[in-house]
Amino acid sequence: MEIIRVKDAVQGGKKAFELIQEGMEKGAKVLGLATGSTPETLYAEMTASDIDFSHMTSVNLDEYVGLGGSDDQSYRHFMDVHLFDKKPFAETFVPNGKASDLKEECQRYDDVIASHPVDIQILGIGQNGHIGFNEPGASFEGTTSVVDLTESTINANKRYFDKVEDVPTTAISMGIGSIMRSKKIILMAFGEVKAGAIQKMIEGPITNELPASVLQNHNDVVVIIDEAAASKL
Ligand code: F6R
């Protein structure tokens, strides 16, 4: 793992954007994207740039079950507002949280991933070490599945909802096996709340109990962290 320490989230977004540009110059065509507060500075850099993404494809990590593009809290909506409405991509994929047959939707999403292998995957990390919505205990070989969100994740994400009861308790998430097949992975983490997970991810044992620790097995991972997230290293 290459660790890049930055002053703050803004600098982190700039660094991640530089790496994406380098990757695109070398031929990257598919970006794996994340939602949440962590990649917001990266998406701000992308939208402010004059780079054309209209030949690029994106594949997002996850979506809440029960929410779709017309719901303000859906990850499809988040991506449209933060990136795609301003920077059109050729194709953008996000799991369909409103699919009537969720098992079929997971299979469909695995087919999407298989036909659009991710060149550069952007990741955030949960306070419990999750990547995507692969919570502690998730299989390292996992493909797309419906996952139960832990109390820690529900509490961390309630800030986007009026009340905690409104936070969906399940999501569709790309699996760890698929994430690990991305050619390059850029994980970003900002703030003290991430310091514990970052320390375990980098210095701890590789264990399903801290899903992000699996990244120690990947041969091209860049970790971009601010001082607060690096404070327990
Ligand atoms: C989001 C995702 C999650 C988040 C993580 C951190 O698509 O898959 O793993 O990256 O929960 O969220 P923030 O960035 O809001 O702290």
mmCIF file with all atom_site columns, N, CA and C in Angstrom, residues 127-191:
data_model
loop_
_atom_site.group_PDB
_atom_site.id
_atom_site.type_symbol
_atom_site.label_atom_id
_atom_site.label_alt_id
_atom_site.label_comp_id
_atom_site.label_asym_id
_atom_site.label_entity_id
_atom_site.label_seq_id
_atom_site.pdbx_PDB_ins_code
_atom_site.Cartn_x
_atom_site.Cartn_y
_atom_site.Cartn_z
_atom_site.occupancy
_atom_site.B_iso_or_equiv
_atom_site.pdbx_formal_charge
_atom_site.auth_seq_id
_atom_site.auth_comp_id
_atom_site.auth_asym_id
_atom_site.auth_atom_id
_atom_site.pdbx_PDB_model_num
ATOM 1   N N  . GLN A 1 127 ? -16.397 3.558   9.711   1.00 0.00 ? 127 GLN A N  1
ATOM 2   C CA . GLN A 1 127 ? -15.707 3.581   11.010  1.00 0.00 ? 127 GLN A CA 1
ATOM 3   C C  . GLN A 1 127 ? -15.452 2.163   11.500  1.00 0.00 ? 127 GLN A C  1
ATOM 4   N N  . ASN A 1 128 ? -16.247 1.207   11.001  1.00 0.00 ? 128 ASN A N  1
ATOM 5   C CA . ASN A 1 128 ? -16.046 -0.194  11.387  1.00 0.00 ? 128 ASN A CA 1
ATOM 6   C C  . ASN A 1 128 ? -15.188 -0.948  10.363  1.00 0.00 ? 128 ASN A C  1
ATOM 7   N N  . GLY A 1 129 ? -14.593 -0.200  9.432   1.00 0.00 ? 129 GLY A N  1
ATOM 8   C CA . GLY A 1 129 ? -13.702 -0.831  8.458   1.00 0.00 ? 129 GLY A CA 1
ATOM 9   C C  . GLY A 1 129 ? -14.398 -1.350  7.230   1.00 0.00 ? 129 GLY A C  1
ATOM 10  N N  . HIS A 1 130 ? -15.693 -1.022  7.036   1.00 0.00 ? 130 HIS A N  1
ATOM 11  C CA . HIS A 1 130 ? -16.358 -1.536  5.835   1.00 0.00 ? 130 HIS A CA 1
ATOM 12  C C  . HIS A 1 130 ? -15.849 -0.837  4.581   1.00 0.00 ? 130 HIS A C  1
ATOM 13  N N  . ILE A 1 131 ? -15.903 -1.571  3.474   1.00 0.00 ? 131 ILE A N  1
ATOM 14  C CA . ILE A 1 131 ? -15.663 -0.977  2.146   1.00 0.00 ? 131 ILE A CA 1
ATOM 15  C C  . ILE A 1 131 ? -16.864 -1.355  1.302   1.00 0.00 ? 131 ILE A C  1
ATOM 16  N N  . GLY A 1 132 ? -17.333 -0.420  0.450   1.00 0.00 ? 132 GLY A N  1
ATOM 17  C CA . GLY A 1 132 ? -18.675 -0.621  -0.081  1.00 0.00 ? 132 GLY A CA 1
ATOM 18  C C  . GLY A 1 132 ? -19.558 -0.717  1.151   1.00 0.00 ? 132 GLY A C  1
ATOM 19  N N  . PHE A 1 133 ? -20.583 -1.550  1.095   1.00 0.00 ? 133 PHE A N  1
ATOM 20  C CA . PHE A 1 133 ? -21.341 -1.807  2.326   1.00 0.00 ? 133 PHE A CA 1
ATOM 21  C C  . PHE A 1 133 ? -21.044 -3.217  2.815   1.00 0.00 ? 133 PHE A C  1
ATOM 22  N N  . ASN A 1 134 ? -19.803 -3.642  2.613   1.00 0.00 ? 134 ASN A N  1
ATOM 23  C CA . ASN A 1 134 ? -19.378 -4.952  3.113   1.00 0.00 ? 134 ASN A CA 1
ATOM 24  C C  . ASN A 1 134 ? -18.962 -4.791  4.560   1.00 0.00 ? 134 ASN A C  1
ATOM 25  N N  . GLU A 1 135 ? -19.889 -5.178  5.430   1.00 0.00 ? 135 GLU A N  1
ATOM 26  C CA . GLU A 1 135 ? -19.722 -4.953  6.862   1.00 0.00 ? 135 GLU A CA 1
ATOM 27  C C  . GLU A 1 135 ? -18.834 -6.040  7.474   1.00 0.00 ? 135 GLU A C  1
ATOM 28  N N  . PRO A 1 136 ? -18.346 -5.845  8.707   1.00 0.00 ? 136 PRO A N  1
ATOM 29  C CA . PRO A 1 136 ? -17.490 -6.847  9.335   1.00 0.00 ? 136 PRO A CA 1
ATOM 30  C C  . PRO A 1 136 ? -18.098 -8.252  9.231   1.00 0.00 ? 136 PRO A C  1
ATOM 31  N N  . GLY A 1 137 ? -17.242 -9.209  8.869   1.00 0.00 ? 137 GLY A N  1
ATOM 32  C CA . GLY A 1 137 ? -17.697 -10.593 8.693   1.00 0.00 ? 137 GLY A CA 1
ATOM 33  C C  . GLY A 1 137 ? -17.912 -10.953 7.234   1.00 0.00 ? 137 GLY A C  1
ATOM 34  N N  . ALA A 1 138 ? -17.984 -9.937  6.345   1.00 0.00 ? 138 ALA A N  1
ATOM 35  C CA . ALA A 1 138 ? -18.256 -10.215 4.924   1.00 0.00 ? 138 ALA A CA 1
ATOM 36  C C  . ALA A 1 138 ? -17.137 -11.064 4.314   1.00 0.00 ? 138 ALA A C  1
ATOM 37  N N  . SER A 1 139 ? -17.537 -11.922 3.364   1.00 0.00 ? 139 SER A N  1
ATOM 38  C CA . SER A 1 139 ? -16.555 -12.789 2.701   1.00 0.00 ? 139 SER A CA 1
ATOM 39  C C  . SER A 1 139 ? -15.649 -11.982 1.787   1.00 0.00 ? 139 SER A C  1
ATOM 40  N N  . PHE A 1 140 ? -14.374 -12.355 1.774   1.00 0.00 ? 140 PHE A N  1
ATOM 41  C CA . PHE A 1 140 ? -13.420 -11.681 0.882   1.00 0.00 ? 140 PHE A CA 1
ATOM 42  C C  . PHE A 1 140 ? -13.647 -12.062 -0.579  1.00 0.00 ? 140 PHE A C  1
ATOM 43  N N  . GLU A 1 141 ? -14.428 -13.135 -0.805  1.00 0.00 ? 141 GLU A N  1
ATOM 44  C CA . GLU A 1 141 ? -14.691 -13.560 -2.195  1.00 0.00 ? 141 GLU A CA 1
ATOM 45  C C  . GLU A 1 141 ? -16.040 -13.034 -2.688  1.00 0.00 ? 141 GLU A C  1
ATOM 46  N N  . GLY A 1 142 ? -16.757 -12.289 -1.861  1.00 0.00 ? 142 GLY A N  1
ATOM 47  C CA . GLY A 1 142 ? -18.146 -11.933 -2.144  1.00 0.00 ? 142 GLY A CA 1
ATOM 48  C C  . GLY A 1 142 ? -18.367 -11.185 -3.452  1.00 0.00 ? 142 GLY A C  1
ATOM 49  N N  . THR A 1 143 ? -19.529 -11.466 -4.064  1.00 0.00 ? 143 THR A N  1
ATOM 50  C CA . THR A 1 143 ? -19.972 -10.701 -5.236  1.00 0.00 ? 143 THR A CA 1
ATOM 51  C C  . THR A 1 143 ? -21.138 -9.816  -4.775  1.00 0.00 ? 143 THR A C  1
ATOM 52  N N  . THR A 1 144 ? -21.869 -9.224  -5.718  1.00 0.00 ? 144 THR A N  1
ATOM 53  C CA . THR A 1 144 ? -22.930 -8.293  -5.326  1.00 0.00 ? 144 THR A CA 1
ATOM 54  C C  . THR A 1 144 ? -24.002 -9.004  -4.503  1.00 0.00 ? 144 THR A C  1
ATOM 55  N N  . SER A 1 145 ? -24.399 -8.380  -3.410  1.00 0.00 ? 145 SER A N  1
ATOM 56  C CA . SER A 1 145 ? -25.429 -9.007  -2.575  1.00 0.00 ? 145 SER A CA 1
ATOM 57  C C  . SER A 1 145 ? -26.218 -7.949  -1.808  1.00 0.00 ? 145 SER A C  1
ATOM 58  N N  . VAL A 1 146 ? -27.321 -8.415  -1.233  1.00 0.00 ? 146 VAL A N  1
ATOM 59  C CA . VAL A 1 146 ? -28.110 -7.545  -0.347  1.00 0.00 ? 146 VAL A CA 1
ATOM 60  C C  . VAL A 1 146 ? -27.521 -7.705  1.044   1.00 0.00 ? 146 VAL A C  1
ATOM 61  N N  . VAL A 1 147 ? -27.163 -6.582  1.661   1.00 0.00 ? 147 VAL A N  1
ATOM 62  C CA . VAL A 1 147 ? -26.503 -6.660  2.961   1.00 0.00 ? 147 VAL A CA 1
ATOM 63  C C  . VAL A 1 147 ? -27.323 -5.936  4.027   1.00 0.00 ? 147 VAL A C  1
ATOM 64  N N  . ASP A 1 148 ? -27.244 -6.444  5.245   1.00 0.00 ? 148 ASP A N  1
ATOM 65  C CA . ASP A 1 148 ? -27.848 -5.751  6.389   1.00 0.00 ? 148 ASP A CA 1
ATOM 66  C C  . ASP A 1 148 ? -26.834 -4.737  6.894   1.00 0.00 ? 148 ASP A C  1
ATOM 67  N N  . LEU A 1 149 ? -27.249 -3.497  7.037   1.00 0.00 ? 149 LEU A N  1
ATOM 68  C CA . LEU A 1 149 ? -26.324 -2.483  7.540   1.00 0.00 ? 149 LEU A CA 1
ATOM 69  C C  . LEU A 1 149 ? -26.218 -2.597  9.055   1.00 0.00 ? 149 LEU A C  1
ATOM 70  N N  . THR A 1 150 ? -25.019 -2.383  9.574   1.00 0.00 ? 150 THR A N  1
ATOM 71  C CA . THR A 1 150 ? -24.830 -2.463  11.018  1.00 0.00 ? 150 THR A CA 1
ATOM 72  C C  . THR A 1 150 ? -25.311 -1.170  11.675  1.00 0.00 ? 150 THR A C  1
ATOM 73  N N  . GLU A 1 151 ? -25.478 -1.242  12.998  1.00 0.00 ? 151 GLU A N  1
ATOM 74  C CA . GLU A 1 151 ? -25.916 -0.068  13.749  1.00 0.00 ? 151 GLU A CA 1
ATOM 75  C C  . GLU A 1 151 ? -24.928 1.086   13.566  1.00 0.00 ? 151 GLU A C  1
ATOM 76  N N  . SER A 1 152 ? -23.632 0.740   13.529  1.00 0.00 ? 152 SER A N  1
ATOM 77  C CA . SER A 1 152 ? -22.588 1.768   13.367  1.00 0.00 ? 152 SER A CA 1
ATOM 78  C C  . SER A 1 152 ? -22.769 2.504   12.042  1.00 0.00 ? 152 SER A C  1
ATOM 79  N N  . THR A 1 153 ? -23.059 1.760   10.966  1.00 0.00 ? 153 THR A N  1
ATOM 80  C CA . THR A 1 153 ? -23.232 2.381   9.643   1.00 0.00 ? 153 THR A CA 1
ATOM 81  C C  . THR A 1 153 ? -24.512 3.211   9.606   1.00 0.00 ? 153 THR A C  1
ATOM 82  N N  . ILE A 1 154 ? -25.589 2.657   10.174  1.00 0.00 ? 154 ILE A N  1
ATOM 83  C CA . ILE A 1 154 ? -26.864 3.390   10.185  1.00 0.00 ? 154 ILE A CA 1
ATOM 84  C C  . ILE A 1 154 ? -26.698 4.706   10.948  1.00 0.00 ? 154 ILE A C  1
ATOM 85  N N  . ASN A 1 155 ? -26.008 4.648   12.086  1.00 0.00 ? 155 ASN A N  1
ATOM 86  C CA . ASN A 1 155 ? -25.794 5.872   12.867  1.00 0.00 ? 155 ASN A CA 1
ATOM 87  C C  . ASN A 1 155 ? -24.915 6.872   12.132  1.00 0.00 ? 155 ASN A C  1
ATOM 88  N N  . ALA A 1 156 ? -23.879 6.356   11.444  1.00 0.00 ? 156 ALA A N  1
ATOM 89  C CA . ALA A 1 156 ? -22.974 7.254   10.714  1.00 0.00 ? 156 ALA A CA 1
ATOM 90  C C  . ALA A 1 156 ? -23.701 7.935   9.561   1.00 0.00 ? 156 ALA A C  1
ATOM 91  N N  . ASN A 1 157 ? -24.689 7.250   8.985   1.00 0.00 ? 157 ASN A N  1
ATOM 92  C CA . ASN A 1 157 ? -25.352 7.798   7.790   1.00 0.00 ? 157 ASN A CA 1
ATOM 93  C C  . ASN A 1 157 ? -26.652 8.532   8.087   1.00 0.00 ? 157 ASN A C  1
ATOM 94  N N  . LYS A 1 158 ? -27.054 8.563   9.367   1.00 0.00 ? 158 LYS A N  1
ATOM 95  C CA . LYS A 1 158 ? -28.348 9.177   9.688   1.00 0.00 ? 158 LYS A CA 1
ATOM 96  C C  . LYS A 1 158 ? -28.333 10.681  9.416   1.00 0.00 ? 158 LYS A C  1
ATOM 97  N N  . ARG A 1 159 ? -27.112 11.270  9.323   1.00 0.00 ? 159 ARG A N  1
ATOM 98  C CA . ARG A 1 159 ? -27.032 12.714  9.075   1.00 0.00 ? 159 ARG A CA 1
ATOM 99  C C  . ARG A 1 159 ? -27.701 13.129  7.771   1.00 0.00 ? 159 ARG A C  1
ATOM 100 N N  . TYR A 1 160 ? -27.857 12.176  6.854   1.00 0.00 ? 160 TYR A N  1
ATOM 101 C CA . TYR A 1 160 ? -28.482 12.502  5.578   1.00 0.00 ? 160 TYR A CA 1
ATOM 102 C C  . TYR A 1 160 ? -30.009 12.394  5.624   1.00 0.00 ? 160 TYR A C  1
ATOM 103 N N  . PHE A 1 161 ? -30.545 11.894  6.738   1.00 0.00 ? 161 PHE A N  1
ATOM 104 C CA . PHE A 1 161 ? -31.990 11.639  6.838   1.00 0.00 ? 161 PHE A CA 1
ATOM 105 C C  . PHE A 1 161 ? -32.592 12.485  7.954   1.00 0.00 ? 161 PHE A C  1
ATOM 106 N N  . ASP A 1 162 ? -33.926 12.670  7.924   1.00 0.00 ? 162 ASP A N  1
ATOM 107 C CA . ASP A 1 162 ? -34.590 13.460  8.964   1.00 0.00 ? 162 ASP A CA 1
ATOM 108 C C  . ASP A 1 162 ? -34.457 12.782  10.320  1.00 0.00 ? 162 ASP A C  1
ATOM 109 N N  . LYS A 1 163 ? -34.673 11.456  10.326  1.00 0.00 ? 163 LYS A N  1
ATOM 110 C CA . LYS A 1 163 ? -34.546 10.733  11.592  1.00 0.00 ? 163 LYS A CA 1
ATOM 111 C C  . LYS A 1 163 ? -33.966 9.348   11.338  1.00 0.00 ? 163 LYS A C  1
ATOM 112 N N  . VAL A 1 164 ? -33.378 8.782   12.392  1.00 0.00 ? 164 VAL A N  1
ATOM 113 C CA . VAL A 1 164 ? -32.641 7.520   12.222  1.00 0.00 ? 164 VAL A CA 1
ATOM 114 C C  . VAL A 1 164 ? -33.536 6.409   11.666  1.00 0.00 ? 164 VAL A C  1
ATOM 115 N N  . GLU A 1 165 ? -34.850 6.461   12.020  1.00 0.00 ? 165 GLU A N  1
ATOM 116 C CA . GLU A 1 165 ? -35.783 5.419   11.541  1.00 0.00 ? 165 GLU A CA 1
ATOM 117 C C  . GLU A 1 165 ? -35.917 5.454   10.018  1.00 0.00 ? 165 GLU A C  1
ATOM 118 N N  . ASP A 1 166 ? -35.569 6.580   9.404   1.00 0.00 ? 166 ASP A N  1
ATOM 119 C CA . ASP A 1 166 ? -35.706 6.690   7.946   1.00 0.00 ? 166 ASP A CA 1
ATOM 120 C C  . ASP A 1 166 ? -34.526 6.062   7.199   1.00 0.00 ? 166 ASP A C  1
ATOM 121 N N  . VAL A 1 167 ? -33.430 5.777   7.919   1.00 0.00 ? 167 VAL A N  1
ATOM 122 C CA . VAL A 1 167 ? -32.253 5.222   7.231   1.00 0.00 ? 167 VAL A CA 1
ATOM 123 C C  . VAL A 1 167 ? -32.567 3.780   6.837   1.00 0.00 ? 167 VAL A C  1
ATOM 124 N N  . PRO A 1 168 ? -32.437 3.441   5.539   1.00 0.00 ? 168 PRO A N  1
ATOM 125 C CA . PRO A 1 168 ? -32.688 2.050   5.163   1.00 0.00 ? 168 PRO A CA 1
ATOM 126 C C  . PRO A 1 168 ? -31.754 1.119   5.938   1.00 0.00 ? 168 PRO A C  1
ATOM 127 N N  . THR A 1 169 ? -32.224 -0.059  6.236   1.00 0.00 ? 169 THR A N  1
ATOM 128 C CA . THR A 1 169 ? -31.406 -0.997  7.016   1.00 0.00 ? 169 THR A CA 1
ATOM 129 C C  . THR A 1 169 ? -30.721 -2.026  6.126   1.00 0.00 ? 169 THR A C  1
ATOM 130 N N  . THR A 1 170 ? -31.060 -2.005  4.839   1.00 0.00 ? 170 THR A N  1
ATOM 131 C CA . THR A 1 170 ? -30.394 -2.921  3.910   1.00 0.00 ? 170 THR A CA 1
ATOM 132 C C  . THR A 1 170 ? -29.944 -2.151  2.670   1.00 0.00 ? 170 THR A C  1
ATOM 133 N N  . ALA A 1 171 ? -28.957 -2.722  1.996   1.00 0.00 ? 171 ALA A N  1
ATOM 134 C CA . ALA A 1 171 ? -28.416 -2.090  0.781   1.00 0.00 ? 171 ALA A CA 1
ATOM 135 C C  . ALA A 1 171 ? -27.966 -3.188  -0.176  1.00 0.00 ? 171 ALA A C  1
ATOM 136 N N  . ILE A 1 172 ? -27.817 -2.796  -1.438  1.00 0.00 ? 172 ILE A N  1
ATOM 137 C CA . ILE A 1 172 ? -27.196 -3.692  -2.413  1.00 0.00 ? 172 ILE A CA 1
ATOM 138 C C  . ILE A 1 172 ? -25.755 -3.227  -2.527  1.00 0.00 ? 172 ILE A C  1
ATOM 139 N N  . SER A 1 173 ? -24.806 -4.125  -2.342  1.00 0.00 ? 173 SER A N  1
ATOM 140 C CA . SER A 1 173 ? -23.404 -3.713  -2.409  1.00 0.00 ? 173 SER A CA 1
ATOM 141 C C  . SER A 1 173 ? -22.586 -4.630  -3.296  1.00 0.00 ? 173 SER A C  1
ATOM 142 N N  . MET A 1 174 ? -21.714 -4.015  -4.082  1.00 0.00 ? 174 MET A N  1
ATOM 143 C CA . MET A 1 174 ? -20.696 -4.772  -4.784  1.00 0.00 ? 174 MET A CA 1
ATOM 144 C C  . MET A 1 174 ? -19.915 -5.555  -3.722  1.00 0.00 ? 174 MET A C  1
ATOM 145 N N  . GLY A 1 175 ? -19.495 -6.773  -4.033  1.00 0.00 ? 175 GLY A N  1
ATOM 146 C CA . GLY A 1 175 ? -18.790 -7.583  -3.037  1.00 0.00 ? 175 GLY A CA 1
ATOM 147 C C  . GLY A 1 175 ? -17.300 -7.288  -2.991  1.00 0.00 ? 175 GLY A C  1
ATOM 148 N N  . ILE A 1 176 ? -16.664 -7.794  -1.939  1.00 0.00 ? 176 ILE A N  1
ATOM 149 C CA . ILE A 1 176 ? -15.222 -7.558  -1.775  1.00 0.00 ? 176 ILE A CA 1
ATOM 150 C C  . ILE A 1 176 ? -14.429 -8.248  -2.894  1.00 0.00 ? 176 ILE A C  1
ATOM 151 N N  . GLY A 1 177 ? -14.898 -9.433  -3.334  1.00 0.00 ? 177 GLY A N  1
ATOM 152 C CA . GLY A 1 177 ? -14.206 -10.136 -4.417  1.00 0.00 ? 177 GLY A CA 1
ATOM 153 C C  . GLY A 1 177 ? -14.133 -9.253  -5.651  1.00 0.00 ? 177 GLY A C  1
ATOM 154 N N  . SER A 1 178 ? -15.248 -8.583  -5.972  1.00 0.00 ? 178 SER A N  1
ATOM 155 C CA . SER A 1 178 ? -15.285 -7.703  -7.153  1.00 0.00 ? 178 SER A CA 1
ATOM 156 C C  . SER A 1 178 ? -14.407 -6.477  -6.931  1.00 0.00 ? 178 SER A C  1
ATOM 157 N N  . ILE A 1 179 ? -14.469 -5.891  -5.747  1.00 0.00 ? 179 ILE A N  1
ATOM 158 C CA . ILE A 1 179 ? -13.639 -4.710  -5.466  1.00 0.00 ? 179 ILE A CA 1
ATOM 159 C C  . ILE A 1 179 ? -12.165 -5.062  -5.663  1.00 0.00 ? 179 ILE A C  1
ATOM 160 N N  . MET A 1 180 ? -11.783 -6.250  -5.196  1.00 0.00 ? 180 MET A N  1
ATOM 161 C CA . MET A 1 180 ? -10.374 -6.664  -5.277  1.00 0.00 ? 180 MET A CA 1
ATOM 162 C C  . MET A 1 180 ? -9.913  -6.917  -6.709  1.00 0.00 ? 180 MET A C  1
ATOM 163 N N  . ARG A 1 181 ? -10.866 -7.106  -7.634  1.00 0.00 ? 181 ARG A N  1
ATOM 164 C CA . ARG A 1 181 ? -10.471 -7.302  -9.032  1.00 0.00 ? 181 ARG A CA 1
ATOM 165 C C  . ARG A 1 181 ? -10.225 -5.978  -9.777  1.00 0.00 ? 181 ARG A C  1
ATOM 166 N N  . SER A 1 182 ? -10.490 -4.836  -9.128  1.00 0.00 ? 182 SER A N  1
ATOM 167 C CA . SER A 1 182 ? -10.173 -3.539  -9.752  1.00 0.00 ? 182 SER A CA 1
ATOM 168 C C  . SER A 1 182 ? -8.665  -3.474  -9.943  1.00 0.00 ? 182 SER A C  1
ATOM 169 N N  . LYS A 1 183 ? -8.262  -2.860  -11.068 1.00 0.00 ? 183 LYS A N  1
ATOM 170 C CA . LYS A 1 183 ? -6.809  -2.830  -11.330 1.00 0.00 ? 183 LYS A CA 1
ATOM 171 C C  . LYS A 1 183 ? -6.085  -1.954  -10.313 1.00 0.00 ? 183 LYS A C  1
ATOM 172 N N  . LYS A 1 184 ? -6.677  -0.796  -10.026 1.00 0.00 ? 184 LYS A N  1
ATOM 173 C CA . LYS A 1 184 ? -6.055  0.117   -9.051  1.00 0.00 ? 184 LYS A CA 1
ATOM 174 C C  . LYS A 1 184 ? -7.129  0.558   -8.065  1.00 0.00 ? 184 LYS A C  1
ATOM 175 N N  . ILE A 1 185 ? -6.749  0.737   -6.825  1.00 0.00 ? 185 ILE A N  1
ATOM 176 C CA . ILE A 1 185 ? -7.714  1.172   -5.802  1.00 0.00 ? 185 ILE A CA 1
ATOM 177 C C  . ILE A 1 185 ? -7.173  2.423   -5.105  1.00 0.00 ? 185 ILE A C  1
ATOM 178 N N  . ILE A 1 186 ? -8.017  3.428   -5.006  1.00 0.00 ? 186 ILE A N  1
ATOM 179 C CA . ILE A 1 186 ? -7.647  4.633   -4.258  1.00 0.00 ? 186 ILE A CA 1
ATOM 180 C C  . ILE A 1 186 ? -8.625  4.747   -3.093  1.00 0.00 ? 186 ILE A C  1
ATOM 181 N N  . LEU A 1 187 ? -8.136  4.558   -1.871  1.00 0.00 ? 187 LEU A N  1
ATOM 182 C CA . LEU A 1 187 ? -9.001  4.684   -0.694  1.00 0.00 ? 187 LEU A CA 1
ATOM 183 C C  . LEU A 1 187 ? -8.684  6.006   -0.019  1.00 0.00 ? 187 LEU A C  1
ATOM 184 N N  . MET A 1 188 ? -9.732  6.771   0.245   1.00 0.00 ? 188 MET A N  1
ATOM 185 C CA . MET A 1 188 ? -9.544  8.053   0.924   1.00 0.00 ? 188 MET A CA 1
ATOM 186 C C  . MET A 1 188 ? -10.218 8.011   2.300   1.00 0.00 ? 188 MET A C  1
ATOM 187 N N  . ALA A 1 189 ? -9.612  8.704   3.259   1.00 0.00 ? 189 ALA A N  1
ATOM 188 C CA . ALA A 1 189 ? -10.233 8.805   4.590   1.00 0.00 ? 189 ALA A CA 1
ATOM 189 C C  . ALA A 1 189 ? -9.806  10.118  5.228   1.00 0.00 ? 189 ALA A C  1
ATOM 190 N N  . PHE A 1 190 ? -10.780 10.833  5.735   1.00 0.00 ? 190 PHE A N  1
ATOM 191 C CA . PHE A 1 190 ? -10.507 12.135  6.352   1.00 0.00 ? 190 PHE A CA 1
ATOM 192 C C  . PHE A 1 190 ? -11.203 12.206  7.709   1.00 0.00 ? 190 PHE A C  1
ATOM 193 N N  . GLY A 1 191 ? -10.514 12.747  8.689   1.00 0.00 ? 191 GLY A N  1
ATOM 194 C CA . GLY A 1 191 ? -11.139 12.988  9.988   1.00 0.00 ? 191 GLY A CA 1
ATOM 195 C C  . GLY A 1 191 ? -10.781 11.932  11.013  1.00 0.00 ? 191 GLY A C  1
#
